[in-house]
Short mmCIF file of C-alpha atoms in Angstrom, two decimals:
data_model
loop_
_atom_site.label_atom_id
_atom_site.label_comp_id
_atom_site.label_asym_id
_atom_site.label_seq_id
_atom_site.Cartn_x
_atom_site.Cartn_y
_atom_site.Cartn_z
CA UNK A 1216 -4.62 -2.31 -11.27
CA UNK A 1217 -2.99 0.45 -13.33
CA UNK A 1218 -4.96 3.37 -14.68
CA UNK A 1219 -3.81 5.90 -17.28
CA UNK A 1220 -3.31 9.35 -15.85
CA UNK A 1221 -5.38 12.13 -17.34
CA UNK A 1222 -3.71 15.24 -15.98
CA UNK A 1223 -4.23 18.77 -17.12
CA UNK A 1224 -1.37 20.89 -18.42
CA UNK A 1225 1.57 21.14 -16.02
CA UNK A 1226 4.55 23.52 -15.96
CA UNK A 1227 8.15 22.42 -16.44
CA UNK A 1228 8.38 21.96 -12.67
CA UNK A 1229 5.35 20.82 -10.72
CA UNK A 1230 4.92 23.23 -7.82
CA UNK A 1231 3.98 21.10 -4.85
CA UNK A 1232 2.72 21.60 -1.30
CA UNK A 1233 3.05 18.98 1.44
CA UNK A 1234 0.23 19.10 3.98
CA UNK A 1235 1.13 17.25 7.17
CA UNK A 1236 4.79 17.18 8.19
CA UNK A 1237 4.55 14.81 11.14
CA UNK A 1238 5.74 11.22 11.64
CA UNK A 1239 5.40 10.20 7.98
CA UNK A 1240 4.76 13.51 6.25
CA UNK A 1241 8.24 14.81 7.08
CA UNK A 1242 9.57 12.11 4.74
CA UNK A 1243 7.46 13.59 1.95
CA UNK A 1244 8.98 16.99 2.72
CA UNK A 1245 12.48 15.52 2.50
CA UNK A 1246 11.73 13.67 -0.74
CA UNK A 1247 9.82 16.33 -2.68
CA UNK A 1248 12.38 18.99 -1.69
CA UNK A 1249 15.06 17.09 -3.63
CA UNK A 1250 13.00 15.68 -6.48
CA UNK A 1251 13.78 16.55 -10.10
CA UNK A 1252 10.84 18.06 -11.95
CA UNK A 1253 9.34 19.31 -8.72
CA UNK A 1254 9.51 22.52 -6.73
CA UNK A 1255 8.36 22.24 -3.11
CA UNK A 1256 6.78 25.64 -2.57
CA UNK A 1257 4.72 25.15 0.61
CA UNK A 1258 4.60 23.03 3.77
CA UNK A 1259 1.50 23.11 5.95
CA UNK A 1260 1.14 21.68 9.46
CA UNK A 1261 -0.65 22.61 12.67
CA UNK A 1262 2.40 21.96 14.87
CA UNK A 1263 5.20 24.52 14.99
CA UNK A 1264 7.77 21.83 15.85
CA UNK A 1265 6.91 19.99 12.64
CA UNK A 1266 7.26 23.19 10.64
CA UNK A 1267 10.62 23.77 12.28
CA UNK A 1268 11.87 20.40 11.09
CA UNK A 1269 10.46 21.05 7.62
CA UNK A 1270 12.30 24.37 7.38
CA UNK A 1271 15.62 22.59 7.70
CA UNK A 1272 14.74 20.19 4.88
CA UNK A 1273 13.02 22.68 2.56
CA UNK A 1274 14.38 26.15 3.34
CA UNK A 1275 12.82 27.62 0.19
CA UNK A 1276 9.25 26.56 0.99
CA UNK A 1277 6.66 28.79 2.60
CA UNK A 1278 5.60 27.46 5.99
CA UNK A 1279 2.13 27.84 7.47
CA UNK A 1280 -0.74 26.32 9.39
CA UNK A 1281 -3.62 27.18 7.04
CA UNK A 1282 -4.75 24.60 4.50
CA UNK A 1283 -7.06 27.21 2.99
CA UNK A 1284 -4.03 29.37 2.16
CA UNK A 1285 -2.43 26.42 0.38
CA UNK A 1286 -5.52 25.87 -1.76
CA UNK A 1287 -5.86 29.57 -2.56
CA UNK A 1288 -2.24 29.86 -3.71
CA UNK A 1289 -2.06 29.94 -7.53
CA UNK A 1290 1.60 28.93 -7.29
CA UNK A 1291 0.59 25.46 -6.03
CA UNK A 1292 -0.09 22.86 -8.75
CA UNK A 1293 -0.26 19.75 -6.57
CA UNK A 1294 -1.03 18.87 -2.96
CA UNK A 1295 0.43 15.96 -0.99
CA UNK A 1296 -1.81 14.94 1.93
CA UNK A 1297 -0.01 13.16 4.78
CA UNK A 1298 -2.71 13.96 7.31
CA UNK A 1299 -4.93 11.77 9.55
CA UNK A 1300 -7.10 9.38 7.52
CA UNK A 1301 -10.30 10.95 8.84
CA UNK A 1302 -9.39 14.14 6.92
CA UNK A 1303 -8.41 12.55 3.62
CA UNK A 1304 -11.76 12.72 1.86
CA UNK A 1305 -12.65 16.31 2.74
CA UNK A 1306 -9.14 17.62 2.08
CA UNK A 1307 -8.87 15.79 -1.24
CA UNK A 1308 -12.22 17.09 -2.46
CA UNK A 1309 -11.29 20.64 -1.45
CA UNK A 1310 -7.97 20.39 -3.31
CA UNK A 1311 -9.59 19.03 -6.47
CA UNK A 1312 -12.21 21.79 -6.34
CA UNK A 1313 -9.35 24.29 -6.12
CA UNK A 1314 -7.82 22.82 -9.28
CA UNK A 1315 -4.92 20.95 -7.67
CA UNK A 1316 -3.55 17.50 -8.39
CA UNK A 1317 -3.62 15.28 -5.29
CA UNK A 1318 -1.40 12.64 -3.74
CA UNK A 1319 -3.26 11.32 -0.68
CA UNK A 1320 -1.78 8.85 1.76
CA UNK A 1321 -3.42 5.50 2.48
CA UNK A 1322 -6.16 4.75 3.21
CA UNK A 1323 -7.59 7.26 0.75
CA UNK A 1324 -10.85 7.39 2.73
CA UNK A 1325 -12.64 5.63 5.55
CA UNK A 1326 -15.75 4.77 3.52
CA UNK A 1327 -16.39 3.48 0.01
CA UNK A 1328 -18.90 6.29 -0.57
CA UNK A 1329 -16.25 8.95 0.13
CA UNK A 1330 -13.73 7.14 -2.05
CA UNK A 1331 -16.15 6.99 -4.97
CA UNK A 1332 -16.85 10.72 -4.61
CA UNK A 1333 -13.10 11.44 -4.66
CA UNK A 1334 -12.54 9.39 -7.82
CA UNK A 1335 -15.48 11.04 -9.58
CA UNK A 1336 -14.28 14.51 -8.55
CA UNK A 1337 -10.79 13.85 -9.94
CA UNK A 1338 -12.23 12.70 -13.26
CA UNK A 1339 -14.54 15.71 -13.47
CA UNK A 1340 -11.65 18.08 -12.70
CA UNK A 1341 -9.29 16.23 -15.08
CA UNK A 1342 -6.68 16.07 -12.32
CA UNK A 1343 -4.33 13.34 -11.16
CA UNK A 1344 -5.46 11.55 -8.00
CA UNK A 1345 -2.85 9.16 -6.63
CA UNK A 1346 -3.01 7.11 -3.44
CA UNK A 1347 0.09 6.46 -1.36
CA UNK A 1348 0.36 2.68 -1.47
CA UNK A 1349 4.11 2.67 -0.94
CA UNK A 1350 4.77 -1.03 -1.44
CA UNK A 1351 3.61 -0.88 -5.06
CA UNK A 1352 6.84 1.04 -5.70
CA UNK A 1353 9.12 -1.50 -4.03
CA UNK A 1354 11.60 -3.31 -6.30
CA UNK A 1355 10.94 -6.68 -4.63
CA UNK A 1356 7.18 -6.38 -5.22
CA UNK A 1357 7.86 -5.60 -8.88
CA UNK A 1358 10.07 -8.67 -9.23
CA UNK A 1359 7.44 -10.84 -7.56
CA UNK A 1360 4.77 -9.46 -9.90
CA UNK A 1361 6.96 -10.27 -12.91
CA UNK A 1362 7.47 -13.83 -11.65
CA UNK A 1363 3.73 -14.37 -11.24
CA UNK A 1364 2.79 -12.83 -14.59
CA UNK A 1365 5.48 -14.80 -16.46
CA UNK A 1366 4.32 -18.10 -14.96
CA UNK A 1367 7.59 -18.62 -13.07
CA UNK A 1368 5.65 -19.24 -9.84
CA UNK A 1369 3.10 -21.41 -11.60
CA UNK A 1370 -0.53 -21.25 -10.54
CA UNK A 1371 -0.78 -19.16 -7.39
CA UNK A 1372 -2.54 -21.21 -4.72
CA UNK A 1373 -2.59 -18.83 -1.76
CA UNK A 1374 -0.75 -15.96 -0.06
CA UNK A 1375 -0.24 -14.99 3.55
CA UNK A 1376 1.11 -11.81 5.07
CA UNK A 1377 2.51 -10.91 8.47
CA UNK A 1378 2.71 -7.23 9.43
CA UNK A 1379 3.31 -6.87 13.16
CA UNK A 1380 5.36 -4.77 15.55
CA UNK A 1381 5.27 -3.22 19.04
CA UNK A 1382 3.57 0.22 18.63
CA UNK A 1383 2.81 2.70 17.16
CA UNK A 1384 -0.68 3.00 18.67
CA UNK A 1385 -3.41 5.11 17.09
CA UNK A 1386 -6.70 6.24 18.54
CA UNK A 1387 -8.47 7.31 15.34
CA UNK A 1388 -8.09 3.98 13.51
CA UNK A 1389 -7.50 0.35 14.42
CA UNK A 1390 -4.50 -1.76 13.46
CA UNK A 1391 -6.29 -3.11 10.38
CA UNK A 1392 -6.98 0.32 8.86
CA UNK A 1393 -3.47 1.46 9.81
CA UNK A 1394 -1.39 -1.50 8.61
CA UNK A 1395 -3.45 -3.77 6.34
CA UNK A 1396 -3.65 -1.34 3.36
CA UNK A 1397 -0.02 -2.23 2.61
CA UNK A 1398 -0.67 -5.96 2.26
CA UNK A 1399 -4.09 -5.59 0.65
CA UNK A 1400 -2.68 -3.29 -2.03
CA UNK A 1401 0.19 -5.72 -2.71
CA UNK A 1402 -2.12 -8.74 -2.96
CA UNK A 1403 -4.58 -6.99 -5.29
CA UNK A 1404 -1.65 -5.81 -7.43
CA UNK A 1405 -0.06 -9.27 -7.61
CA UNK A 1406 -3.28 -11.10 -8.41
CA UNK A 1407 -4.92 -8.40 -10.54
CA UNK A 1408 -8.29 -8.92 -8.88
CA UNK A 1409 -10.39 -7.96 -5.85
CA UNK A 1410 -11.63 -10.60 -3.38
CA UNK A 1411 -15.29 -11.55 -3.43
CA UNK A 1412 -15.59 -12.10 0.32
CA UNK A 1413 -13.56 -11.21 3.40
CA UNK A 1414 -13.66 -12.34 7.02
CA UNK A 1415 -11.92 -10.63 9.95
CA UNK A 1416 -11.60 -11.29 13.64
CA UNK A 1417 -9.76 -9.12 16.13
CA UNK A 1418 -9.48 -7.97 19.72
CA UNK A 1419 -8.93 -4.67 21.54
CA UNK A 1420 -6.42 -5.36 24.30
CA UNK A 1421 -4.94 -1.91 24.87
CA UNK A 1422 -7.69 0.57 23.96
CA UNK A 1423 -11.42 -0.20 24.20
CA UNK A 1424 -13.02 -0.37 20.76
CA UNK A 1425 -9.72 -0.04 18.85
CA UNK A 1426 -8.57 -3.46 17.66
CA UNK A 1427 -4.81 -3.85 17.99
CA UNK A 1428 -4.73 -7.45 16.69
CA UNK A 1429 -6.63 -8.57 13.56
CA UNK A 1430 -6.63 -11.74 11.45
CA UNK A 1431 -7.99 -11.05 7.97
CA UNK A 1432 -8.92 -13.62 5.33
CA UNK A 1433 -9.58 -12.82 1.67
CA UNK A 1434 -11.29 -15.23 -0.75
CA UNK A 1435 -11.10 -14.67 -4.50
CA UNK A 1436 -13.48 -15.75 -7.23
CA UNK A 1437 -11.00 -18.19 -8.79
CA UNK A 1438 -10.35 -20.04 -5.54
CA UNK A 1439 -7.22 -18.20 -4.46
CA UNK A 1440 -7.03 -17.24 -0.81
CA UNK A 1441 -5.00 -14.77 1.23
CA UNK A 1442 -4.52 -14.42 4.97
CA UNK A 1443 -3.11 -11.32 6.70
CA UNK A 1444 -2.09 -11.07 10.36
CA UNK A 1445 -1.92 -7.48 11.63
CA UNK A 1446 -0.84 -6.30 15.06
CA UNK A 1447 0.90 -3.45 16.84
CA UNK A 1448 1.18 -5.65 19.95
CA UNK A 1449 3.98 -8.05 19.05
CA UNK A 1450 7.57 -8.56 20.28
CA UNK A 1451 9.10 -8.41 16.78
CA UNK A 1452 8.79 -6.22 13.73
CA UNK A 1453 7.80 -8.46 10.85
CA UNK A 1454 7.00 -7.42 7.29
CA UNK A 1455 6.61 -10.64 5.31
CA UNK A 1456 4.45 -11.87 2.47
CA UNK A 1457 4.61 -15.46 1.21
CA UNK A 1458 3.25 -16.61 -2.15
CA UNK A 1459 2.69 -20.34 -2.62
CA UNK A 1460 2.47 -21.49 -6.23
CA UNK A 1461 2.41 -24.77 -8.13
CA UNK A 1462 6.02 -24.35 -9.32
CA UNK A 1463 7.69 -22.21 -6.68
CA UNK A 1464 7.14 -20.50 -3.37
CA UNK A 1465 8.40 -16.96 -2.78
CA UNK A 1466 8.89 -15.05 0.45
CA UNK A 1467 9.09 -11.25 0.46
CA UNK A 1468 10.78 -10.05 3.66
CA UNK A 1469 10.84 -6.27 3.77
CA UNK A 1470 12.31 -6.23 7.28
CA UNK A 1471 15.53 -7.88 6.05
CA UNK A 1472 18.13 -5.25 5.16
CA UNK A 1473 19.29 -6.88 1.91
CA UNK A 1474 17.62 -10.25 1.21
CA UNK A 1475 14.17 -9.00 0.26
CA UNK A 1476 13.17 -12.05 -1.80
CA UNK A 1477 13.74 -15.75 -1.23
CA UNK A 1478 12.62 -18.08 -4.02
CA UNK A 1479 12.02 -21.70 -2.95
CA UNK A 1480 12.05 -24.34 -5.65
CA UNK A 1481 9.79 -26.52 -3.52
CA UNK A 1482 6.42 -28.14 -3.94
CA UNK A 1483 4.73 -31.32 -5.09
CA UNK A 1484 5.37 -33.06 -8.37
CA UNK A 1485 3.67 -35.92 -10.14
CA UNK A 1486 4.75 -38.00 -13.14
CA UNK A 1487 3.15 -36.79 -16.38
CA UNK A 1488 1.45 -40.14 -17.02
CA UNK A 1489 -0.75 -39.70 -13.94
CA UNK A 1490 -3.66 -37.29 -14.05
CA UNK A 1491 -4.98 -37.63 -10.51
CA UNK A 1492 -3.50 -36.25 -7.32
CA UNK A 1493 -2.96 -38.74 -4.51
CA UNK A 1494 -0.36 -41.40 -3.82
CA UNK A 1495 1.66 -40.44 -6.91
CA UNK A 1496 2.47 -36.95 -5.59
CA UNK A 1497 6.08 -36.54 -4.53
CA UNK A 1498 7.69 -33.71 -2.59
CA UNK A 1499 10.14 -31.63 -4.60
CA UNK A 1500 12.98 -30.16 -2.53
CA UNK A 1501 14.91 -27.77 -4.77
CA UNK A 1502 17.27 -24.88 -4.21
CA UNK A 1503 16.66 -21.58 -2.46
CA UNK A 1504 17.55 -18.58 -4.62
CA UNK A 1505 18.08 -15.05 -3.31
CA UNK A 1506 18.09 -12.70 -6.34
CA UNK A 1507 20.11 -9.52 -6.40
CA UNK A 1508 17.83 -6.47 -6.50
CA UNK A 1509 18.60 -2.82 -7.00
CA UNK A 1510 16.75 -1.22 -4.10
CA UNK A 1511 16.03 2.47 -4.64
CA UNK A 1512 14.05 4.07 -1.81
CA UNK A 1513 10.39 3.22 -2.54
CA UNK A 1514 9.19 6.63 -1.34
CA UNK A 1515 11.48 8.41 -3.79
CA UNK A 1516 10.20 6.19 -6.62
CA UNK A 1517 6.60 6.80 -5.55
CA UNK A 1518 6.94 10.58 -5.35
CA UNK A 1519 8.69 10.74 -8.72
CA UNK A 1520 5.89 8.61 -10.16
CA UNK A 1521 3.34 11.19 -8.98
CA UNK A 1522 5.24 14.06 -10.59
CA UNK A 1523 5.72 12.11 -13.84
CA UNK A 1524 2.00 11.24 -13.92
CA UNK A 1525 1.09 14.91 -13.65
CA UNK A 1526 3.51 15.70 -16.47
CA UNK A 1527 1.86 12.99 -18.59
CA UNK A 1528 4.94 10.77 -18.89
CA UNK A 1529 3.79 7.96 -16.59
CA UNK A 1530 0.76 5.68 -16.23
CA UNK A 1531 -0.55 5.72 -12.67
CA UNK A 1532 0.24 2.56 -10.76
CA UNK A 1533 -1.75 3.57 -7.66
CA UNK A 1534 -4.66 5.63 -8.94
CA UNK A 1535 -7.73 6.75 -7.06
CA UNK A 1536 -9.59 3.79 -8.57
CA UNK A 1537 -6.92 1.42 -7.24
CA UNK A 1538 -7.08 3.01 -3.81
CA UNK A 1539 -10.86 2.65 -3.85
CA UNK A 1540 -10.56 -1.12 -4.33
CA UNK A 1541 -8.45 -1.29 -1.16
CA UNK A 1542 -11.06 0.74 0.75
CA UNK A 1543 -13.77 -1.65 -0.46
CA UNK A 1544 -11.87 -4.54 1.09
CA UNK A 1545 -11.25 -2.62 4.31
CA UNK A 1546 -14.88 -1.52 4.67
CA UNK A 1547 -16.12 -5.08 4.16
CA UNK A 1548 -13.49 -6.34 6.60
CA UNK A 1549 -14.64 -3.82 9.21
CA UNK A 1550 -18.21 -5.08 8.86
CA UNK A 1551 -16.93 -8.61 9.34
CA UNK A 1552 -14.89 -7.49 12.34
CA UNK A 1553 -18.01 -5.95 13.87
CA UNK A 1554 -19.84 -9.25 13.29
CA UNK A 1555 -17.08 -11.30 14.94
CA UNK A 1556 -15.73 -12.85 11.77
CA UNK A 1557 -18.83 -13.47 9.67
CA UNK A 1558 -17.88 -13.47 5.95
CA UNK A 1559 -18.89 -10.28 4.13
CA UNK A 1560 -19.10 -9.67 0.39
CA UNK A 1561 -16.86 -7.05 -1.20
CA UNK A 1562 -18.72 -4.71 -3.50
#
């Protein structure tokens, strides 16, 4: 899933502008304002209250409401887009045309066609295009990836994710487009492949035409399968992903304050002299191991990764091409959702 960065020349400090300082964008303001190798020179938002909060976090940055002024500023090397998803494609293309590097939040676009245009534009401009798939910069996800790649989990059979909570409702995108990019990006990263078909079923209980509950199934070419349950209509906040392998099973629980990974030495075993599954299978009940993990803030790691990629010292972990694969899954899943769960090919 990783793609080498091909940035143009960058100064000693990458002069950055954050566009969108609302619910999530204000965290980008906070992070880029303190980041080594970066100078936060502008913050852009349509709401004065958001600019007021940004001023306290980045007193040296110019504040304004005009995106055009940001793009016209020669002192801006890179743009961070934490704006509504419907604006991502047009704003990214405008920034690339203006000669800026771009960090765009997930999902990078709402159509595959727009995503492909964005990737092509970044290549033509020789600029870094990174997509904000935050969980790819989480220490527990890295450890899980290492376990899978090293064979410690064995053959991965299937995965299932649970990402539910009560709120926060959106009107411009359903729960799948809002929440599922996290789990889809993790699953594609862990398995190193894109599913061949997807199937999705959901319902709109709170807002007509905006699904707040979705069950999404992904089928891969080698027989692996993944299931994701997404909802913003649930009594508990859950952020879990379980990987079931032939040797071990691993649960990633991002909602737990400290125990992010639980490794279960459980499964089925068979004596080596037997070659067929069946009556000779025996359940293996081993230990549960909770590894110690250093847990730096994923957003800080992600933002530093973007700056380092621009400076040419880092290989992009969440490139435009990677983000496009997630959009391909989402677009196919939306078609399936519209067809009440009929399987749809991903292409």
